[in-house]
PDB file of C-alpha atoms in Angstrom:
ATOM      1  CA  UNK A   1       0.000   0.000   0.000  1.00 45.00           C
ATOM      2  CA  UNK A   2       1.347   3.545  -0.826  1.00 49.00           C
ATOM      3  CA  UNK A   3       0.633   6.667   0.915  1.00 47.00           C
ATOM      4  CA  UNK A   4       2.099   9.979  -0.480  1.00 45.00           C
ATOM      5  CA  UNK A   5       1.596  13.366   1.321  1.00 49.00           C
ATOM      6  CA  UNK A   6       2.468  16.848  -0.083  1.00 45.00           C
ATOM      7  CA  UNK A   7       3.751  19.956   1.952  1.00 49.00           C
ATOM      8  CA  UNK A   8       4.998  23.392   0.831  1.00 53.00           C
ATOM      9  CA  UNK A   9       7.503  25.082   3.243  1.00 50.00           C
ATOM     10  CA  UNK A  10       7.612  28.662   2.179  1.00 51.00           C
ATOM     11  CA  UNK A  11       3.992  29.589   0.399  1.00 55.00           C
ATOM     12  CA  UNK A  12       3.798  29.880  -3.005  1.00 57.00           C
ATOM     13  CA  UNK A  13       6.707  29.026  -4.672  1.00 65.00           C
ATOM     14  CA  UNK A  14       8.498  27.349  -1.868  1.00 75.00           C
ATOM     15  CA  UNK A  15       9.615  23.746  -2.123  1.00 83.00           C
ATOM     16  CA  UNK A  16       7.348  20.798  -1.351  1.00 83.00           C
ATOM     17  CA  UNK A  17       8.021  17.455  -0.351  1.00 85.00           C
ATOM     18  CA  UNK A  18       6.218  14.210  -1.480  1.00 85.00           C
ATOM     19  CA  UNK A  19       6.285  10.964   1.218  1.00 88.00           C
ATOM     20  CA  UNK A  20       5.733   7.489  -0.036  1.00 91.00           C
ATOM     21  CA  UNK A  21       5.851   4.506   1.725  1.00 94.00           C
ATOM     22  CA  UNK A  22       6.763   1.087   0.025  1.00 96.00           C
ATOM     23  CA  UNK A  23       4.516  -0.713   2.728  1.00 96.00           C
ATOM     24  CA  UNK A  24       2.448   0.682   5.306  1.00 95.00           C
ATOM     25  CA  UNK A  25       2.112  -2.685   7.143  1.00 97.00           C
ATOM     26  CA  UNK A  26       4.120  -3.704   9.888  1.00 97.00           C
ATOM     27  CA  UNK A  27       4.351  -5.608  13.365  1.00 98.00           C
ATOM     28  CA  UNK A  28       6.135  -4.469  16.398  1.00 98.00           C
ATOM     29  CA  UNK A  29       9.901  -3.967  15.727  1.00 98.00           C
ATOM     30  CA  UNK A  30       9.356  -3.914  12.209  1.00 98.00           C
ATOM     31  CA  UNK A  31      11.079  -1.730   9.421  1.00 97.00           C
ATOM     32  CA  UNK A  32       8.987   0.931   7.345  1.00 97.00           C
ATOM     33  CA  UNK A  33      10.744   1.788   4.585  1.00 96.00           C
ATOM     34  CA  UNK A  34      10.076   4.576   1.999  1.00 95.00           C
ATOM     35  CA  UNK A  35      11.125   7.761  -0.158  1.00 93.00           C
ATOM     36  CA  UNK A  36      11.269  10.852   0.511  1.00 91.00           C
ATOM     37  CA  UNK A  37      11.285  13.425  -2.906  1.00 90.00           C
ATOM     38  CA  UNK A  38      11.955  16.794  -2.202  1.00 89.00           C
ATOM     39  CA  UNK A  39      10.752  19.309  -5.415  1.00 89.00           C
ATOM     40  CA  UNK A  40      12.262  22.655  -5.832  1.00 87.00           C
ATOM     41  CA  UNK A  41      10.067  25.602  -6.034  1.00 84.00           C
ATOM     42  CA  UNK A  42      10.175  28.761  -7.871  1.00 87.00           C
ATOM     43  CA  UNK A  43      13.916  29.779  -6.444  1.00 85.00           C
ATOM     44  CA  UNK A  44      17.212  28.380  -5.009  1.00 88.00           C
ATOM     45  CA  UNK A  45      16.600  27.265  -1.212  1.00 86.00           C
ATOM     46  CA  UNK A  46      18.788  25.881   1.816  1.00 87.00           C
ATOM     47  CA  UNK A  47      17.137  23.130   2.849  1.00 87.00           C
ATOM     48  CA  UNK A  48      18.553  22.798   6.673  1.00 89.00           C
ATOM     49  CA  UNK A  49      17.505  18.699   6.720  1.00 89.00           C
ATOM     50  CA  UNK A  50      14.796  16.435   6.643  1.00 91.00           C
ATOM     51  CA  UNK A  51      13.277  14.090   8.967  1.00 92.00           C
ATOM     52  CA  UNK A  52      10.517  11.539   9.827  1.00 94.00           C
ATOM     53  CA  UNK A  53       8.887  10.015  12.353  1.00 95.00           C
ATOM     54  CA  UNK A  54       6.248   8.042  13.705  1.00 96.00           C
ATOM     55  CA  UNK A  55       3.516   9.840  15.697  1.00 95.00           C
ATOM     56  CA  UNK A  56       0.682   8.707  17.700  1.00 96.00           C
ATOM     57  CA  UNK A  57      -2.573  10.929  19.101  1.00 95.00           C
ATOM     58  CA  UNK A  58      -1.895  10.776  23.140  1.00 96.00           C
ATOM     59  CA  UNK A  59      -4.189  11.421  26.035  1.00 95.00           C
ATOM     60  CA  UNK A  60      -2.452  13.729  28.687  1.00 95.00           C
ATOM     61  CA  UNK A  61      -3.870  14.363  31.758  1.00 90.00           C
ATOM     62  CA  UNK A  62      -3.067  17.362  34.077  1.00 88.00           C
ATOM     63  CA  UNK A  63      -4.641  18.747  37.206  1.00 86.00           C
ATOM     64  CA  UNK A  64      -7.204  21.125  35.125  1.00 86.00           C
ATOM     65  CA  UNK A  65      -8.321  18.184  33.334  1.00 87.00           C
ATOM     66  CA  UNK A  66      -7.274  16.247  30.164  1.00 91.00           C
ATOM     67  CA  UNK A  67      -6.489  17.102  26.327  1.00 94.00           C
ATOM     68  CA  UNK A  68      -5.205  15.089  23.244  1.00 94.00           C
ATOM     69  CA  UNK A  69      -1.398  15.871  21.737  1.00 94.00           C
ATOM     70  CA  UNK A  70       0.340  14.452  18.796  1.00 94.00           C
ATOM     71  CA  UNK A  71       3.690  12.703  20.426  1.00 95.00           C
ATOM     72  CA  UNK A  72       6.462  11.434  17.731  1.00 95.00           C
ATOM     73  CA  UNK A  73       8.804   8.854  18.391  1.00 96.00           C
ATOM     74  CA  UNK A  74      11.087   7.206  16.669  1.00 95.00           C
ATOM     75  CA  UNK A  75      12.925  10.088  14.816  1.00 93.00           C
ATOM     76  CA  UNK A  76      15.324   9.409  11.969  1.00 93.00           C
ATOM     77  CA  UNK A  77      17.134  12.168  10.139  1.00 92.00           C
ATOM     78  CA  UNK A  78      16.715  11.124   6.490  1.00 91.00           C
ATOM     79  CA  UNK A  79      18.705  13.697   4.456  1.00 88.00           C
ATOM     80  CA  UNK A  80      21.344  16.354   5.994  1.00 87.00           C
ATOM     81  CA  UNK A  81      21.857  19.903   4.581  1.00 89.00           C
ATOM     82  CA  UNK A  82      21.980  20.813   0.717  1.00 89.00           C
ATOM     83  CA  UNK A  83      20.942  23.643  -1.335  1.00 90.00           C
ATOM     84  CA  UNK A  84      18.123  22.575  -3.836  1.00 89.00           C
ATOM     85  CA  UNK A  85      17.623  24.322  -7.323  1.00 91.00           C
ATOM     86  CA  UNK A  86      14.177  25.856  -8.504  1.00 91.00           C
ATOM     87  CA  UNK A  87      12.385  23.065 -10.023  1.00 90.00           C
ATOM     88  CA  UNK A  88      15.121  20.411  -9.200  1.00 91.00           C
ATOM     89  CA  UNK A  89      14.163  17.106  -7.391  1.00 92.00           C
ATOM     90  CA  UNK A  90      16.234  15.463  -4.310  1.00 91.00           C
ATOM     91  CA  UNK A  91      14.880  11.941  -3.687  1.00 93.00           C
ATOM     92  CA  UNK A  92      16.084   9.805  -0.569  1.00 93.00           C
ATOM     93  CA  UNK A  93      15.276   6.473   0.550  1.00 95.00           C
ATOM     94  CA  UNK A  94      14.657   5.695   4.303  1.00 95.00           C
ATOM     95  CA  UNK A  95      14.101   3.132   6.618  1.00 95.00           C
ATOM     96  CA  UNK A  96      12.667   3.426  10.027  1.00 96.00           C
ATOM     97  CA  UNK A  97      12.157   0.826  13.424  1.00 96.00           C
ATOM     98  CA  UNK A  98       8.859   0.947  14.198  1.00 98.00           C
ATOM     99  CA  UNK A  99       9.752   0.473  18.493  1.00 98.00           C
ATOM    100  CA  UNK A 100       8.912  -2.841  20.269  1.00 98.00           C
ATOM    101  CA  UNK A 101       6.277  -1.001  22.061  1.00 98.00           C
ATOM    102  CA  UNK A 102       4.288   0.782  19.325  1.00 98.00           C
ATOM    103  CA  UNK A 103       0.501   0.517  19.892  1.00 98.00           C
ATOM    104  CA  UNK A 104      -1.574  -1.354  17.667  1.00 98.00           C
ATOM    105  CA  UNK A 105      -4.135  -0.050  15.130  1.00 97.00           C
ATOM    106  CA  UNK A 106      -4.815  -3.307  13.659  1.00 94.00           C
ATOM    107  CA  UNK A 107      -6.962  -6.608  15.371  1.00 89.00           C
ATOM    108  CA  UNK A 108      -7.591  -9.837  13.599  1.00 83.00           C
ATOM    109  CA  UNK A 109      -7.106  -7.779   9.640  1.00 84.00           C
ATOM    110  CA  UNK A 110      -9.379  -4.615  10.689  1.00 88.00           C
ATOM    111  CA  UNK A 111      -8.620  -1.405  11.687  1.00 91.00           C
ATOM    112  CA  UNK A 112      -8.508  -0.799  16.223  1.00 91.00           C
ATOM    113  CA  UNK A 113     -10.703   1.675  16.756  1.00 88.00           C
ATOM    114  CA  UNK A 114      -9.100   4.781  19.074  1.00 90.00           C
ATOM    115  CA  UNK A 115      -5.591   4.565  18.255  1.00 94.00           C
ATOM    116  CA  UNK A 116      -3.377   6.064  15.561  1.00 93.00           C
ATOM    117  CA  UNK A 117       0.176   5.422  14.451  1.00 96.00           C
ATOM    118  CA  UNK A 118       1.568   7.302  11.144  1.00 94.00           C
ATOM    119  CA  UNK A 119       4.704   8.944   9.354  1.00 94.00           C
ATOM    120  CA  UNK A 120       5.474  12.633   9.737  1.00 91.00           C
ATOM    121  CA  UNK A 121       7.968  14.220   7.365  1.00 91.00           C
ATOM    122  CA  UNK A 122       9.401  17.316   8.535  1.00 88.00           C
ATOM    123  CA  UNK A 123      11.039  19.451   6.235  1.00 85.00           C
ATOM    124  CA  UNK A 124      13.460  22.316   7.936  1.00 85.00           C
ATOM    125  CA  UNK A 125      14.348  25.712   5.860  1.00 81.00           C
ATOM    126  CA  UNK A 126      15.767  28.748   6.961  1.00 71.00           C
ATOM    127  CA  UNK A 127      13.592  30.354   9.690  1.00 65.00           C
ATOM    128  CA  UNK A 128      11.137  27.590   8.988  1.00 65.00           C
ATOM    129  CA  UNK A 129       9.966  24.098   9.615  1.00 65.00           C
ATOM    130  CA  UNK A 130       7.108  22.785   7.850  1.00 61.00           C
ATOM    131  CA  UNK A 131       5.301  19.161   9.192  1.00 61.00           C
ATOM    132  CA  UNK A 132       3.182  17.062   7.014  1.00 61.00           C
ATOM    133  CA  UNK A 133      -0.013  15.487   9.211  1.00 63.00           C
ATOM    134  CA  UNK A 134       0.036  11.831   9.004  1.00 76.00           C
ATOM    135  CA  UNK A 135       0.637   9.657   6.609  1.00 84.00           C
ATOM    136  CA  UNK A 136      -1.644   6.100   8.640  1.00 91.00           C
ATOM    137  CA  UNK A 137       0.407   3.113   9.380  1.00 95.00           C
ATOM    138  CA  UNK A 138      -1.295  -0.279  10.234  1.00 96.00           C
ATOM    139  CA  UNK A 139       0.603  -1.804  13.050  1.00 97.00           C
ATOM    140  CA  UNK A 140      -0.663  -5.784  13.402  1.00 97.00           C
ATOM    141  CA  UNK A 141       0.449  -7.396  16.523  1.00 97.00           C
ATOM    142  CA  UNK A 142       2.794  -9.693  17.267  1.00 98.00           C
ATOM    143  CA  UNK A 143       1.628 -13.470  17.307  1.00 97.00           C
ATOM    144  CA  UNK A 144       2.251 -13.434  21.137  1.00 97.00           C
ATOM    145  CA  UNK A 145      -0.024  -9.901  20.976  1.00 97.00           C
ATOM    146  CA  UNK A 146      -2.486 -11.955  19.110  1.00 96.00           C
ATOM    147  CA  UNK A 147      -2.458 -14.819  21.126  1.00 97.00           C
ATOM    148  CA  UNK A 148      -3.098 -13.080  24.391  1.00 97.00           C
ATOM    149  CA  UNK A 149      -5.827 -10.928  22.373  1.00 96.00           C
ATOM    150  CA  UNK A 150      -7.542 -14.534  21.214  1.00 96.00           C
ATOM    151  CA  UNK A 151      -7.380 -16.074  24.280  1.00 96.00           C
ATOM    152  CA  UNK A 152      -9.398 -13.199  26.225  1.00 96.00           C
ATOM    153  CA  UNK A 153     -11.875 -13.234  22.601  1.00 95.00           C
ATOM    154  CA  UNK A 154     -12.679 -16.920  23.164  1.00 96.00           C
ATOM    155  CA  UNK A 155     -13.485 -16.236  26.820  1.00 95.00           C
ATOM    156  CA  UNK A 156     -16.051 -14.358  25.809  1.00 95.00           C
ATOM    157  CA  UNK A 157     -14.165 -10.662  26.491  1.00 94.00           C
ATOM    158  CA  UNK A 158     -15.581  -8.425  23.447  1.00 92.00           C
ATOM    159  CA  UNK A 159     -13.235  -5.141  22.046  1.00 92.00           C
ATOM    160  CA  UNK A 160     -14.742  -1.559  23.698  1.00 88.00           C
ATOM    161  CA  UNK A 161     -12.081   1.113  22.125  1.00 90.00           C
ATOM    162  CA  UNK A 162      -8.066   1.499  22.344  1.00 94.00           C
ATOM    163  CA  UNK A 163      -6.451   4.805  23.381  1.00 95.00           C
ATOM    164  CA  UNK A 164      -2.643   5.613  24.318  1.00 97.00           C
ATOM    165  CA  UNK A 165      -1.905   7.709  27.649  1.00 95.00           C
ATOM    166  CA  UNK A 166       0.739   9.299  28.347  1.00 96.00           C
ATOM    167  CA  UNK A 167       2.945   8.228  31.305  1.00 93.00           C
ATOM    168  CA  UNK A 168       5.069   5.459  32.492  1.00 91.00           C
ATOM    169  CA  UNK A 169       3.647   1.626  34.107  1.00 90.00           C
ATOM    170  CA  UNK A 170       5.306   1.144  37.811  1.00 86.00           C
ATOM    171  CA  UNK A 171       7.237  -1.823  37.685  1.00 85.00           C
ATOM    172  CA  UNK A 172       7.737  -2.446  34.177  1.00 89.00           C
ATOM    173  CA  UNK A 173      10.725  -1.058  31.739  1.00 91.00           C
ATOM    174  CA  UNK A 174       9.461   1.027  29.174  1.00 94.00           C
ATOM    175  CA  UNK A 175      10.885   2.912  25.952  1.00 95.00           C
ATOM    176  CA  UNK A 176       8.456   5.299  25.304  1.00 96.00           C
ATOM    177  CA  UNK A 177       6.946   7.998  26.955  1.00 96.00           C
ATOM    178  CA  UNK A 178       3.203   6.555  26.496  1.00 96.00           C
ATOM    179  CA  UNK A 179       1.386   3.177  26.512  1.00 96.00           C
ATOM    180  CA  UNK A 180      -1.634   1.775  24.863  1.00 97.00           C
ATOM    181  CA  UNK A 181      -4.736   0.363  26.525  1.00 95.00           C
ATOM    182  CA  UNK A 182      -7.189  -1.910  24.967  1.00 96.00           C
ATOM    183  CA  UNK A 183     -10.236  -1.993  26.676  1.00 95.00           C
ATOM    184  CA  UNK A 184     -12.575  -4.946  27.011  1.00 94.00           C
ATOM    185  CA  UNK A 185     -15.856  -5.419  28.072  1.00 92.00           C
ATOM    186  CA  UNK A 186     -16.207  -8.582  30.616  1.00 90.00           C
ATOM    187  CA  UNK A 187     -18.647 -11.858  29.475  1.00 90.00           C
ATOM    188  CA  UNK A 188     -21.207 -12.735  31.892  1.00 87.00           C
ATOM    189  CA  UNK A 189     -19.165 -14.837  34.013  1.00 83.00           C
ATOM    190  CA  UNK A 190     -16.946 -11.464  35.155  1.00 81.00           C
ATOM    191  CA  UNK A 191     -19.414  -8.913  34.857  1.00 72.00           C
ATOM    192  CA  UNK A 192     -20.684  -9.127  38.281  1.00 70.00           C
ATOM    193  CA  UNK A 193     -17.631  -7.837  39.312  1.00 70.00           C
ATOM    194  CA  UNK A 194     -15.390  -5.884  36.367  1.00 80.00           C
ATOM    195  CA  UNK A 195     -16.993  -3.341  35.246  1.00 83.00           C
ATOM    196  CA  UNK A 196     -13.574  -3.913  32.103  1.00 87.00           C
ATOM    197  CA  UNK A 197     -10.767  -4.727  31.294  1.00 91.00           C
ATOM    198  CA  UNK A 198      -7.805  -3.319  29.957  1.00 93.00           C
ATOM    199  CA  UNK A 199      -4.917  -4.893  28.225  1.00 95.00           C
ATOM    200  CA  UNK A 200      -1.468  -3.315  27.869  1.00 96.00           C
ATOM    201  CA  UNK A 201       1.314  -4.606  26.230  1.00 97.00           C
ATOM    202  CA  UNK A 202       4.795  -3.539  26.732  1.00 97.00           C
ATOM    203  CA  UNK A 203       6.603  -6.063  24.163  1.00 97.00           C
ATOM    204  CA  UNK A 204      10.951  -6.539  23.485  1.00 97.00           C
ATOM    205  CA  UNK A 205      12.806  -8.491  21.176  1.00 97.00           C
ATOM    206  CA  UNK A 206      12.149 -12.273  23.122  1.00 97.00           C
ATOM    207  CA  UNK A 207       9.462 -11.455  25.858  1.00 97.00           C
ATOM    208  CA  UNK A 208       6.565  -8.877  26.544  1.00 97.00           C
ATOM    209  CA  UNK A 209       5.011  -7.995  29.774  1.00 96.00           C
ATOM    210  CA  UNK A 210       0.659  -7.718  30.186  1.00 95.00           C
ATOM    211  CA  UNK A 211      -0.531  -5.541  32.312  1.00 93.00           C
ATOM    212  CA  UNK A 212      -3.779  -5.930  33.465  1.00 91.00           C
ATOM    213  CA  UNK A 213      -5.653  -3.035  34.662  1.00 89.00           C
ATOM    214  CA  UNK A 214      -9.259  -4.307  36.507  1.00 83.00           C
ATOM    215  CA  UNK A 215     -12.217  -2.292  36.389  1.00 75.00           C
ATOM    216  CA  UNK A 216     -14.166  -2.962  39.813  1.00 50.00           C
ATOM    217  CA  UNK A 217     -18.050  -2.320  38.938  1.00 42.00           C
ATOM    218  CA  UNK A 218     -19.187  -0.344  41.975  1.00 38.00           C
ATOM    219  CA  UNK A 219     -22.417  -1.071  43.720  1.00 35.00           C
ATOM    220  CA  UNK A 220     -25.099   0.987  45.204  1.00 30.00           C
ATOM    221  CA  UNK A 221     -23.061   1.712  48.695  1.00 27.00           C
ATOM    222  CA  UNK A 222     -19.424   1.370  46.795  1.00 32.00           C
ATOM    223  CA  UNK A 223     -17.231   3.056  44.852  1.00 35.00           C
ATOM    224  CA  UNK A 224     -15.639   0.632  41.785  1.00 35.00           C
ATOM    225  CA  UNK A 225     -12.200   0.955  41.999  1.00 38.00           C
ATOM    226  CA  UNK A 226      -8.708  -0.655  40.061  1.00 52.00           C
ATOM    227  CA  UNK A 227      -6.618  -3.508  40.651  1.00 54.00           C
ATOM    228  CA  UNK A 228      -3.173  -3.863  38.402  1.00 73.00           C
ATOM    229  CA  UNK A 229      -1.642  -6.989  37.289  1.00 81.00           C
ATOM    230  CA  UNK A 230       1.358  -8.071  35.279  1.00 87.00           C
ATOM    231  CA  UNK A 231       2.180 -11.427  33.060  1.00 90.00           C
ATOM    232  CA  UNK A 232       5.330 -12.305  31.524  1.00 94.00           C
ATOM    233  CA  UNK A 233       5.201 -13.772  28.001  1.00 96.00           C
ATOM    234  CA  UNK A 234       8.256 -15.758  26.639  1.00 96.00           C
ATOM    235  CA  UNK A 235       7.416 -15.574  22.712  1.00 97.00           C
ATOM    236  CA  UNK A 236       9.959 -18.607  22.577  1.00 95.00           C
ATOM    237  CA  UNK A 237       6.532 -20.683  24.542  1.00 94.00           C
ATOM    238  CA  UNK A 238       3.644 -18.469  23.654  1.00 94.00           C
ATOM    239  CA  UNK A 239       2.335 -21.203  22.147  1.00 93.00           C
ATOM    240  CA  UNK A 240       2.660 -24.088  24.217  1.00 93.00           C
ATOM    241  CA  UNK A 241       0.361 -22.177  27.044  1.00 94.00           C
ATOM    242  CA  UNK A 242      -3.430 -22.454  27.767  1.00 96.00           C
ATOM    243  CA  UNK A 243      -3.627 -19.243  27.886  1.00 95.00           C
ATOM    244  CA  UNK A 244      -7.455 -19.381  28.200  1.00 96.00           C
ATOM    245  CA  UNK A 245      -7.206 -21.111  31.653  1.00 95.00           C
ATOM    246  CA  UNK A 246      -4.133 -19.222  32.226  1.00 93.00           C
ATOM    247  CA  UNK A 247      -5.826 -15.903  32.250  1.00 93.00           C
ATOM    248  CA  UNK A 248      -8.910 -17.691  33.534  1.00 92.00           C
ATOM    249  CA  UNK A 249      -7.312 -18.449  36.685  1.00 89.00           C
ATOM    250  CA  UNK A 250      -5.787 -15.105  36.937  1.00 86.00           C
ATOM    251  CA  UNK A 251      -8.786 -13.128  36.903  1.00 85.00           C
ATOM    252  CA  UNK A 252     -10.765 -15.642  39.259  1.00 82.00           C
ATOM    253  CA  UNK A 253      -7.975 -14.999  41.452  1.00 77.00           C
ATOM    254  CA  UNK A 254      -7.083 -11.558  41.475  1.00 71.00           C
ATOM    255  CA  UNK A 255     -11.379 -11.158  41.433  1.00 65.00           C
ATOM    256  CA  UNK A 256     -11.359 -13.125  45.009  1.00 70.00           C
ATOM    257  CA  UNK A 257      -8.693 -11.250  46.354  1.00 65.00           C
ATOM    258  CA  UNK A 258      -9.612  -7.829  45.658  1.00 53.00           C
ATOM    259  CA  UNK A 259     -13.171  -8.599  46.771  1.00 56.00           C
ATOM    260  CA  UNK A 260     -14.521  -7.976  43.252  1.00 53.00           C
ATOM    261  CA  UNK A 261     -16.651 -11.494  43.493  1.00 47.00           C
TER     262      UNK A 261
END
């Protein structure tokens, strides 16, 4: 799939810049490659560099309240500085990691609903620099992402939304400066007590940790209220695991000992 994405730097007549990716698909720790073709506009300009970037929408939330930012990660600097011609064209080829930990936007071949990952190119000129808005990326997940997702699917757990929130999980070593949170809605046999569920992973290269974020449904004299978890994953034995009466247990248990049953 191609994507390609126009920006002028300097208003009519500046340069523009035209973004296309050779394959917008990609898993967790994947490569994106593309090419970046920079055009030359109506007269000689310094072109100070060019970068991209993956960038996610992220929830902050501050003491007044909350509001939605655009945070980029995963920076590469794709061309340095050069002075291009009116009319000439300076094409680049670049690759870029997509990190271990970047959230999903695609489940079981469709699109996640509440999350977004894409490309920005950023073009830098003298006394300006000029962003392009995203070009989308669909990040699948891992098999042991999948896995995890499938086993809490055939317990009956159905998909509510996904967001990413910025800050850091206690306890767990993480890269970036956000996480993702897929949020579930409980079957029958849980919904007397979790109000949801929500899923985070926070994958490497060999392993991945799930945290599990419980959503206590509160009752007519009390307040619902959170309990956290955390799994290790070995991707090495993902699949040898019932995972079904893995997490199965796990819930019952954490359920009983938080009260929530």
């Amino acid at each position: 799939m191609v994507f390609r994405k126009l920006l002028n730097a300097m208003g009519v007549g500046g340069p523009s810049v035209e973004t296309v990716l050779h394959d917008a698909n990609v898993h967790p720790g994947g490569v994106l490659s593309g090419d970046v073709t920079i055009l030359g506009g109506d007269h000689p300009t310094d072109i100070l560099g060019v970068k991209v970037a993956l960038a996610s929408r992220v929830e902050v939330e501050t003491s007044d309240g909350q509001y939605t930012t655009r945070m980029e990660y995963a920076k590469a600097h794709v061309a340095g500085a050069f002075q291009l011609a009116p009319g000439a064209r300076h094409a680049v080829t670049f690759s870029l990691q997509a990190p271990w930990e970047t959230p999903l936007t695609y489940l079981y071949g469709r699109p996640l609903h509440g999350t977004t990952v894409g490309v920005a190119t950023e073009l830098e000129v003298a006394r300006a620099i000029d962003a392009t808005d995203l070009d989308p990326v669909a990040v699948h997940p891992l098999p042991a992402q999948e896995r995890i997702l499938a086993a809490f699917a055939n317990l009956g757990f159905h998909f509510r939304t996904a967001d990413c929130e910025k800050g850091r999980i206690w306890g767990v070593r993480q890269e970036l400066p956000f996480y993702q949170e897929i949020e579930l809605y409980p079957p029958p046999q849980y919904s007397g007590g979790i109000k949801q569920l929500e899923v985070t992973f926070v994958a490497g290269p060999h392993s991945m940790e799930v945290v599990l974020e419980l959503d206590k449904r509160g009752g007519v004299f009390t307040e619902g209220h959170d309990s956290f978890g955390r799994l290790t994953v070995d991707y090495a034995t993902v699949e040898h695991t019932d995972w079904e009466r893995q997490l199965d247990g796990y819930l019952q248990h954490a359920g009983r000992r938080h009260g929530f049953f």
